[in-house]
Coordinates of C-alpha atoms in Angstrom, one line a residue:
X825 CA -13.3 -12.8 146.4
X826 CA -9.7 -12.9 147.7
X827 CA -6.5 -13.9 145.8
X828 CA -3.4 -14.9 147.9
X829 CA 0.1 -14.7 146.3
X830 CA 3.3 -14.8 148.2
X831 CA 1.7 -13.3 151.3
X832 CA 0.0 -10.5 149.5
X833 CA -3.8 -10.4 150.0
X834 CA -5.8 -8.6 147.3
X835 CA -9.5 -8.2 147.1
X836 CA -10.5 -8.4 143.4
X837 CA -13.9 -6.9 143.9
X838 CA -12.3 -3.8 145.1
X839 CA -10.2 -3.3 141.8
X840 CA -11.6 -0.6 139.5
X841 CA -12.9 -1.9 136.1
X842 CA -10.9 -0.9 133.0
X843 CA -12.4 2.0 131.1
X844 CA -12.4 2.0 127.2
X845 CA -13.1 5.4 125.7
X846 CA -16.5 5.3 123.9
X847 CA -15.0 7.2 120.8
X848 CA -12.4 4.5 120.1
X849 CA -14.9 1.7 120.6
X850 CA -17.2 3.3 118.0
X851 CA -14.4 3.8 115.5
X852 CA -13.3 0.2 115.9
X853 CA -16.9 -1.0 115.5
X854 CA -17.5 1.1 112.3
X855 CA -14.3 -0.2 110.7
X856 CA -15.2 -3.9 111.4
X857 CA -18.7 -3.3 109.9
X858 CA -17.4 -1.5 106.9
X859 CA -14.9 -4.2 106.1
X860 CA -17.6 -6.9 106.3
X861 CA -19.9 -4.9 104.0
X862 CA -17.1 -4.2 101.5
X863 CA -16.0 -7.8 101.3
X864 CA -19.6 -9.0 101.0
X865 CA -20.2 -6.7 98.1
X866 CA -17.0 -7.7 96.4
X867 CA -17.9 -11.4 96.7
X868 CA -21.3 -10.7 95.3
X869 CA -20.0 -8.8 92.4
X870 CA -17.5 -11.5 91.4
X871 CA -20.2 -14.1 91.7
X872 CA -22.6 -12.1 89.6
X873 CA -19.9 -11.5 87.0
X874 CA -19.1 -15.2 86.7
X875 CA -22.7 -16.3 86.6
X876 CA -24.2 -13.6 84.4
X877 CA -21.2 -12.2 82.6
X878 CA -22.1 -8.7 83.7
X879 CA -21.3 -6.2 81.0
X880 CA -20.4 -3.6 83.6
X881 CA -17.8 -5.8 85.3
X882 CA -16.6 -7.0 81.9
X883 CA -16.2 -3.5 80.7
X884 CA -14.2 -2.5 83.8
X885 CA -11.9 -5.5 83.5
X886 CA -11.4 -4.9 79.8
X887 CA -10.5 -1.3 80.5
X888 CA -7.9 -2.4 83.1
X889 CA -6.6 -5.0 80.6
X890 CA -6.2 -2.3 77.9
X891 CA -4.3 -0.1 80.3
X892 CA -1.9 -2.9 81.4
X893 CA -1.3 -3.7 77.7
X894 CA 0.1 -0.2 77.2
X895 CA 2.2 -0.4 80.3
X896 CA 3.5 -4.0 80.2
X897 CA 5.1 -6.2 77.6
X898 CA 2.8 -8.6 75.7
X899 CA 3.4 -12.4 75.7
X900 CA 3.9 -13.7 72.2
X901 CA 2.7 -17.0 70.8
X902 CA 6.0 -18.6 71.7
X903 CA 5.9 -17.2 75.2
X904 CA 8.6 -14.5 74.6
X905 CA 7.8 -11.0 75.8
X906 CA 7.0 -8.6 72.9
X907 CA 6.7 -4.9 73.1
X908 CA 3.4 -3.2 72.6
X909 CA 3.1 -1.6 69.2
X910 CA 4.4 1.9 69.1
X911 CA 2.7 4.1 66.5
X912 CA 4.2 7.2 64.8
X913 CA 2.6 10.6 65.6
X914 CA -0.4 11.6 63.4
X915 CA 0.4 13.3 60.1
X916 CA -0.5 16.9 60.2
X917 CA -2.3 18.0 57.0
X918 CA -5.3 19.9 55.8
X919 CA -7.9 17.4 54.5
X920 CA -9.5 18.1 51.1
X921 CA -12.6 16.2 52.1
X922 CA -14.0 12.8 53.2
X923 CA -13.8 9.6 51.1
X924 CA -16.4 6.9 51.7
X925 CA -15.9 3.6 50.1
X926 CA -18.2 0.6 49.6
X927 CA -16.2 -2.5 48.9
X928 CA -17.6 -5.2 46.6
X929 CA -16.9 -8.9 46.4
X930 CA -15.5 -11.5 48.7
X931 CA -13.1 -11.0 51.6
X932 CA -9.9 -10.9 49.6
X933 CA -11.2 -8.7 46.8
X934 CA -12.4 -6.3 49.5
X935 CA -9.0 -6.5 51.3
X936 CA -7.1 -5.4 48.2
X937 CA -9.7 -2.6 47.6
X938 CA -9.1 -1.3 51.1
X939 CA -5.4 -1.1 50.5
X940 CA -6.0 0.8 47.3
X941 CA -8.5 3.2 48.9
X942 CA -6.1 4.1 51.7
X943 CA -3.5 4.8 49.1
X944 CA -5.8 7.1 47.1
X945 CA -6.8 8.9 50.3
X946 CA -3.2 9.5 51.2
X947 CA -2.3 10.7 47.7
X948 CA -5.2 13.2 47.6
X949 CA -4.9 14.3 51.2
X950 CA -8.3 13.1 52.1
X951 CA -9.9 11.8 55.3
X952 CA -10.9 8.1 54.8
X953 CA -14.1 6.8 56.4
X954 CA -13.9 3.2 57.7
X955 CA -14.8 1.1 54.6
X956 CA -18.2 -0.5 54.2
X957 CA -18.2 -4.2 53.3
X958 CA -20.3 -5.9 50.7
X959 CA -23.5 -7.4 52.1
X960 CA -25.4 -8.0 48.9
X961 CA -23.1 -10.4 47.0
X962 CA -23.7 -14.2 46.6
X963 CA -22.4 -14.8 50.2
X964 CA -24.8 -12.3 51.8
X965 CA -22.4 -11.9 54.8
X966 CA -23.7 -9.2 57.2
X967 CA -20.3 -8.6 58.7
X968 CA -19.1 -5.1 59.1
X969 CA -15.4 -3.9 59.0
X970 CA -15.1 -4.1 62.7
X971 CA -16.4 -7.7 62.7
X972 CA -13.4 -8.8 60.6
X973 CA -10.6 -6.3 61.1
X974 CA -9.1 -4.7 64.2
X975 CA -10.4 -1.1 63.7
X976 CA -8.3 0.6 66.4
X977 CA -5.1 -1.0 65.0
X978 CA -6.1 0.0 61.5
X979 CA -6.6 3.6 62.4
X980 CA -3.6 4.0 64.7
X981 CA -1.1 2.2 62.6
X982 CA -1.8 4.4 59.6
X983 CA -2.3 7.7 61.4
X984 CA 1.1 9.0 60.2
X985 CA 0.0 8.6 56.6
X986 CA -3.8 9.3 56.5
X987 CA -6.6 10.4 58.8
X988 CA -9.2 7.6 59.2
X989 CA -12.6 8.2 61.0
X990 CA -15.5 5.9 61.8
X991 CA -18.1 8.1 60.2
X992 CA -18.6 11.4 58.4
X993 CA -19.2 14.2 60.9
X994 CA -22.8 15.3 61.2
X995 CA -22.0 18.8 60.1
X996 CA -21.4 17.5 56.6
X997 CA -24.8 15.7 56.4
X998 CA -27.6 16.5 53.9
X999 CA -29.6 18.2 56.6
X1000 CA -26.8 20.8 56.9
X1001 CA -26.9 21.5 53.2
X1002 CA -24.1 19.2 52.1
X1003 CA -24.6 16.5 49.4
X1004 CA -22.5 13.4 48.7
X1005 CA -21.4 12.5 45.2
X1006 CA -21.7 8.8 44.6
X1007 CA -19.6 7.2 41.8
X1008 CA -17.4 4.3 40.8
X1009 CA -13.8 5.3 39.9
X1010 CA -12.4 4.0 36.6
X1011 CA -10.7 0.6 36.9
X1012 CA -6.9 0.3 36.8
X1013 CA -6.4 4.0 37.1
X1014 CA -3.1 5.7 37.9
X1015 CA -2.4 8.6 40.2
X1016 CA -2.9 11.1 37.3
X1017 CA -6.5 10.1 37.0
X1018 CA -7.2 10.6 40.7
X1019 CA -5.3 13.9 40.7
X1020 CA -6.9 15.4 37.6
X1021 CA -10.4 13.8 37.6
X1022 CA -11.2 13.0 41.3
X1023 CA -9.5 15.7 43.4
X1024 CA -11.3 18.7 41.6
X1025 CA -14.6 17.2 42.6
X1026 CA -13.9 18.0 46.2
X1027 CA -14.1 21.7 45.3
X1028 CA -17.9 21.1 45.0
X1029 CA -18.5 18.1 47.4
X1030 CA -17.0 17.6 50.8
X1031 CA -17.9 13.9 50.7
X1032 CA -17.3 11.5 47.8
X1033 CA -18.7 7.9 47.9
X1034 CA -17.0 5.3 45.8
X1035 CA -19.6 2.6 45.4
X1036 CA -17.3 0.2 43.7
X1037 CA -13.7 -0.4 44.6
X1038 CA -12.4 -3.6 43.0
X1039 CA -9.2 -3.1 40.9
X1040 CA -9.5 0.7 40.8
X1041 CA -5.8 1.3 41.1
X1042 CA -3.2 0.3 38.5
X1043 CA -0.8 -2.5 39.1
X1044 CA 2.2 -0.7 37.7
X1045 CA 3.5 2.8 37.0
X1046 CA 2.7 4.3 40.5
X1047 CA 5.3 6.1 42.6
X1048 CA 7.4 3.8 44.8
X1049 CA 6.0 5.4 48.0
X1050 CA 2.4 4.6 47.0
X1051 CA 3.3 1.0 46.1
X1052 CA 4.9 0.5 49.5
X1053 CA 1.9 2.1 51.3
X1054 CA -0.3 -0.5 49.6
X1055 CA 1.9 -3.2 51.1
X1056 CA 2.0 -1.5 54.5
X1057 CA -1.8 -1.5 54.7
X1058 CA -2.0 -5.2 53.5
X1059 CA 0.7 -6.7 55.7
X1060 CA 0.7 -4.5 58.8
X1061 CA -2.5 -2.4 59.2
X1062 CA -5.1 -5.0 58.2
X1063 CA -5.1 -7.3 61.3
X1064 CA -8.0 -9.6 61.9
X1065 CA -10.0 -9.2 65.1
X1066 CA -8.6 -10.8 68.3
X1067 CA -11.3 -13.5 68.1
X1068 CA -10.4 -14.5 64.5
X1069 CA -6.7 -14.3 65.3
X1070 CA -7.0 -16.6 68.3
X1071 CA -9.0 -19.2 66.4
X1072 CA -6.8 -19.0 63.4
X1073 CA -3.7 -19.6 65.5
X1074 CA -5.4 -22.5 67.2
X1075 CA -6.0 -24.1 63.8
X1076 CA -2.4 -23.6 62.7
X1077 CA -1.1 -25.0 66.0
X1078 CA -3.3 -28.1 65.7
X1079 CA -2.1 -28.7 62.1
X1080 CA 1.6 -28.1 62.9
X1081 CA 1.5 -30.5 65.9
X1082 CA 0.6 -33.3 63.4
X1083 CA 3.5 -32.4 61.1
X1084 CA 3.9 -30.4 57.9
X1085 CA 0.8 -29.7 55.9
X1086 CA -0.4 -28.6 52.4
X1087 CA -3.1 -26.0 52.2
X1088 CA -5.2 -26.9 49.1
X1089 CA -7.4 -24.0 48.0
X1090 CA -10.0 -26.1 46.4
X1091 CA -12.2 -23.5 44.8
X1092 CA -14.8 -26.0 43.7
X1093 CA -17.7 -24.1 45.3
X1094 CA -21.1 -23.3 44.0
X1095 CA -20.6 -19.6 43.4
X1096 CA -17.4 -20.2 41.4
X1097 CA -18.9 -22.9 39.3
X1098 CA -21.9 -20.8 38.5
X1099 CA -19.9 -17.7 37.8
X1100 CA -17.4 -19.4 35.6
X1101 CA -19.8 -21.7 33.8
X1102 CA -17.6 -24.7 34.6
X1103 CA -19.7 -27.9 34.9
X1104 CA -17.2 -30.6 34.1
X1105 CA -17.8 -33.6 36.3
X1106 CA -21.3 -32.3 37.3
X1107 CA -24.6 -34.1 36.6
X1108 CA -27.1 -32.6 34.2
X1109 CA -29.2 -31.6 37.2
X1110 CA -26.3 -29.9 38.8
X1111 CA -25.3 -28.1 35.6
X1112 CA -28.9 -26.8 35.2
X1113 CA -28.9 -25.6 38.9
X1114 CA -25.6 -23.7 38.3
X1115 CA -26.9 -22.1 35.2
X1116 CA -30.1 -20.8 37.0
X1117 CA -27.9 -19.4 39.7
X1118 CA -25.8 -17.5 37.1
X1119 CA -28.9 -15.9 35.6
X1120 CA -30.1 -15.0 39.1
X1121 CA -27.2 -12.6 39.6
X1122 CA -27.4 -9.7 37.2
X1123 CA -23.8 -8.5 37.9
X1124 CA -22.4 -11.7 36.6
X1125 CA -22.3 -10.5 33.0
X1126 CA -21.6 -13.7 31.1
X1127 CA -24.7 -16.0 30.9
X1128 CA -24.3 -18.4 28.0
X1129 CA -21.0 -20.3 28.6
X1130 CA -19.7 -23.4 27.0
X1131 CA -18.1 -25.4 29.8
X1132 CA -15.8 -27.5 27.7
X1133 CA -14.3 -24.5 25.9
X1134 CA -13.7 -22.7 29.1
X1135 CA -12.1 -25.8 30.6
X1136 CA -9.7 -26.3 27.6
X1137 CA -8.6 -22.7 28.0
X1138 CA -7.5 -23.4 31.5
X1139 CA -10.2 -21.0 32.9
X1140 CA -11.9 -23.5 35.2
X1141 CA -11.0 -24.5 38.8
X1142 CA -9.7 -28.1 39.1
X1143 CA -12.3 -30.6 40.2
X1144 CA -11.5 -32.5 43.4
X1145 CA -10.7 -35.6 41.3
X1146 CA -8.2 -33.6 39.1
X1147 CA -6.7 -32.1 42.3
X1148 CA -6.0 -35.6 43.6
X1149 CA -4.2 -36.6 40.4
X1150 CA -2.2 -33.4 40.3
X1151 CA -0.9 -33.7 43.9
X1152 CA -0.1 -37.4 43.4
X1153 CA 1.8 -36.7 40.2
X1154 CA 3.7 -33.9 42.0
X1155 CA 5.1 -36.4 44.5
X1156 CA 2.8 -35.9 47.5
X1157 CA 2.3 -39.2 49.3
X1158 CA -0.7 -40.8 51.1
X1159 CA 0.8 -39.6 54.4
X1160 CA 0.5 -35.9 53.4
X1161 CA -1.6 -33.9 55.7
X1162 CA -3.9 -31.7 53.5
X1163 CA -6.0 -28.8 54.8
X1164 CA -8.9 -27.9 52.5
X1165 CA -9.0 -24.1 52.5
X1166 CA -12.5 -23.6 51.1
X1167 CA -16.2 -23.3 51.9
X1168 CA -18.7 -26.0 51.1
X1169 CA -17.5 -28.2 48.2
X1170 CA -20.2 -28.5 45.5
X1171 CA -21.5 -32.0 45.7
X1172 CA -20.2 -32.5 49.3
X1173 CA -18.5 -35.6 50.4
X1174 CA -19.4 -37.5 47.2
X1175 CA -17.1 -35.2 45.2
X1176 CA -14.3 -35.5 47.9
X1177 CA -14.4 -39.3 47.9
X1178 CA -11.6 -39.8 45.4
X1179 CA -9.4 -37.1 46.9
X1180 CA -9.9 -38.6 50.3
X1181 CA -9.1 -42.1 49.0
X1182 CA -5.8 -41.0 47.7
X1183 CA -5.0 -38.7 50.7
X1184 CA -6.8 -40.0 53.8
X1185 CA -5.3 -37.3 56.0
X1186 CA -7.6 -34.6 54.7
X1187 CA -8.9 -32.1 57.2
X1188 CA -11.1 -28.9 57.2
X1189 CA -11.7 -26.3 59.8
X1190 CA -15.1 -27.9 60.4
X1191 CA -13.5 -31.2 61.3
X1192 CA -10.7 -29.8 63.4
X1193 CA -12.7 -27.3 65.5
X1194 CA -15.7 -27.9 67.6
X1195 CA -19.2 -26.4 67.1
X1196 CA -18.6 -24.1 70.1
X1197 CA -15.4 -22.8 68.4
X1198 CA -17.3 -22.0 65.1
X1199 CA -20.7 -21.0 66.2
X1200 CA -19.9 -17.3 66.2
X1201 CA -18.7 -17.5 62.6
X1202 CA -21.6 -19.4 61.2
X1203 CA -23.4 -17.6 58.3
X1204 CA -20.4 -15.2 58.1
X1205 CA -18.5 -16.4 55.1
X1206 CA -15.9 -13.6 55.2
X1207 CA -15.0 -14.5 58.8
X1208 CA -14.7 -18.2 57.9
X1209 CA -12.6 -17.2 54.9
X1210 CA -10.3 -15.2 57.2
X1211 CA -9.5 -18.5 59.1
X1212 CA -8.7 -20.2 55.8
X1213 CA -6.5 -17.2 54.8
X1214 CA -4.5 -17.4 58.0
X1215 CA -4.0 -21.2 57.6
X1216 CA -3.0 -20.9 53.9
X1217 CA -0.4 -18.2 54.7
X1218 CA 1.1 -20.3 57.5
X1219 CA 1.1 -23.6 55.6
X1220 CA 4.2 -25.5 54.5
X1221 CA 3.0 -25.6 50.9
X1222 CA 0.2 -23.7 49.3
X1223 CA -1.6 -25.1 46.2
X1224 CA -4.5 -23.1 44.7
X1225 CA -6.6 -24.8 42.2
X1226 CA -7.9 -21.5 40.7
X1227 CA -6.2 -18.1 40.5
X1228 CA -9.0 -16.1 42.2
X1229 CA -8.5 -13.3 44.7
X1230 CA -7.7 -15.4 47.7
X1231 CA -5.1 -17.4 45.8
X1232 CA -3.4 -14.2 44.6
X1233 CA -3.4 -12.5 48.0
X1234 CA -2.1 -15.6 49.7
X1235 CA 0.6 -15.9 47.1
X1236 CA 1.7 -12.3 47.8
X1237 CA 1.7 -12.8 51.5
X1238 CA 3.9 -15.9 51.1
X1239 CA 6.3 -14.0 48.9
X1240 CA 6.4 -11.2 51.5
X1241 CA 7.0 -13.8 54.3
X1242 CA 10.2 -15.1 52.6
X1243 CA 9.0 -16.8 49.4
X1244 CA 7.3 -19.8 51.1
X1245 CA 6.6 -22.8 48.9
X1246 CA 3.7 -22.1 46.6
X1247 CA 2.8 -24.1 43.5
X1248 CA 1.0 -22.2 40.8
X1249 CA -0.8 -24.8 38.6
X1250 CA -0.8 -24.5 34.9
X1251 CA -4.5 -25.5 34.4
X1252 CA -4.5 -25.3 30.6
X1253 CA -1.6 -27.8 30.3
X1254 CA -3.0 -30.0 33.1
X1255 CA -6.3 -30.4 31.3
X1256 CA -4.5 -31.6 28.2
X1257 CA -2.6 -34.1 30.3
X1258 CA -5.7 -35.3 32.2
X1259 CA -7.5 -36.0 28.9
X1260 CA -4.5 -37.8 27.5
X1261 CA -4.1 -40.0 30.6
X1262 CA -7.8 -40.7 30.6
X1263 CA -8.0 -41.8 27.0
X1264 CA -4.8 -44.0 27.3
X1265 CA -2.5 -41.8 25.3
X1266 CA -0.3 -41.3 28.4
X1267 CA 0.5 -43.9 31.0
X1268 CA 0.5 -42.9 34.6
X1269 CA 4.3 -42.6 34.8
X1270 CA 4.4 -40.5 31.6
X1271 CA 1.6 -38.4 33.0
X1272 CA 3.3 -37.9 36.3
X1273 CA 6.6 -37.0 34.6
X1274 CA 4.9 -34.5 32.4
X1275 CA 3.1 -32.8 35.3
X1276 CA 6.4 -32.4 37.2
X1277 CA 8.2 -31.0 34.2
X1278 CA 5.5 -28.4 33.6
X1279 CA 5.6 -27.2 37.2
X1280 CA 9.4 -27.2 37.7
X1281 CA 9.4 -23.4 37.1
X1282 CA 6.0 -22.6 38.5
X1283 CA 7.1 -22.5 42.2
X1284 CA 7.1 -19.0 43.6
X1285 CA 10.5 -17.4 43.5
X1286 CA 11.8 -13.8 43.4
X1287 CA 10.8 -12.1 40.1
X1288 CA 9.3 -8.9 38.8
X1289 CA 5.7 -8.7 37.8
X1290 CA 4.9 -9.3 34.1
X1291 CA 3.7 -6.0 32.6
X1292 CA 1.4 -6.0 29.6
X1293 CA 0.8 -2.5 28.3
X1294 CA -2.8 -1.5 28.0
X1295 CA -4.0 -4.9 29.2
X1296 CA -4.0 -4.7 33.0
X1297 CA -6.4 -7.6 33.5
X1298 CA -3.9 -9.9 31.7
X1299 CA -0.7 -8.8 33.5
X1300 CA 0.5 -9.9 36.9
X1301 CA -1.6 -8.6 39.8
X1302 CA 0.1 -6.3 42.2
X1303 CA -1.0 -8.1 45.3
X1304 CA 0.2 -11.5 44.0
X1305 CA 3.7 -10.2 43.5
X1306 CA 4.3 -6.8 45.2
X1307 CA 8.0 -6.9 44.2
X1308 CA 8.6 -3.2 45.2
X1309 CA 8.1 -4.3 48.8
X1310 CA 10.3 -7.4 48.7
X1311 CA 13.7 -5.6 48.5
X1312 CA 15.4 -2.3 48.7
X1313 CA 16.3 -0.5 45.5
X1314 CA 20.0 -1.1 46.1
X1315 CA 19.6 -4.9 45.8
X1316 CA 16.4 -5.3 43.7
X1317 CA 18.3 -6.2 40.6
X1318 CA 20.3 -8.9 42.4
X1319 CA 17.1 -10.4 43.8
X1320 CA 14.6 -9.9 41.0
X1321 CA 16.7 -9.5 37.9
X1322 CA 17.0 -6.6 35.5
X1323 CA 14.3 -4.0 35.8
X1324 CA 12.7 -4.3 32.3
X1325 CA 13.0 -8.0 31.9
X1326 CA 9.3 -8.8 32.4
X1327 CA 7.7 -6.0 30.3
X1328 CA 5.6 -7.2 27.4
X1329 CA 4.4 -4.8 24.8

């Protein structure tokens, strides 16, 4: 073959063929093949992760997420950047032993107990084992501590005060010759009891197990630093799990998008009615069912209860019908959005009919959320109660119909959050007014005026706890009004009034 260009004749078949070194060719070929294999593997891994939710891939990505959370600012609910929590260095102390605790009761009774037990462990220089939650009560909730609370945050946020471990080390097990002393501490005890009666026991036992923890620490008379530690545990260290927090915030956002709302803690549930013996408004069949349930639980000490007497003393939760009349008399209109913060109402929708007729904008978590949202919380009453707790704390107005543990702890949280509007109902006086209205002694206008007058001074405002010497069950509960944590000593009298103004002998 010949090519002619500007008079130059070239024979192409005479040109030498280009020579590519074999080594470079092999390297190039290996690189191409390696890239194809790596990209193929990556695509396969991503596909498998999406289709089968591979635990391996999930674990790797979660690990990367945790690392980035330490290094980068966190986005808050409002979209603003928030710094990652910075924890103080661990406190250096010689531990006197290990304290195991088994909490009893519902979520909020256990919450208060956890705060108390952290405080006891700090005071006695003990190592606290992550608390065990009640699984044998009426609710039979199988949840463990880590199913409800953020364990890592709990341990890290308190490490400058007390050492917390997930389990007692094996070297202190019975197989190694160590025994555990199991006992319930005395109720409403002060630091002197724990120092003189409990601490010496660690000279013989390395592990103590408190098998009951409800109200085992006094409301009053404790050093200020211990009272403030109780608050720190309650308001800062005990965070719900991310799953509960996310769903709780979703509920709160859904409610706020529809306007202000009232959280009505309608404690008209089967366990409360059986425990209290309150059967007003129930059928004979229902009253008998509640009585059988009361006898079925041996730790409910009172068995024979006269319901009418209990109601007249103000010791019964309001019925749904009574709650409707109370809210209407207090000035809440038909347009009021009401969130029912409770489990299953005894009698179901039949008993809610009058309340719903007066306030048609009644909602519950079960009506706002989908089944997919709630499936993981089904049969876990404490986790469901955690959602109600979050919504109640965040509500515009909180109205409890019974002063149980949830009502008291929510009240305390709302005080701590700036004294949010909370209406503490006078049930004894309300029962008198209900009966007078029903028998015609009081007209509706007279009834409504009387209800408003009774509750003018029963809104939550800054005050000191009422102290009743030698009657801790009758005085104000610490977690309902932790006044030591609501001000600094320099301005407490300005905010709360003179120091001894609420002491009752």
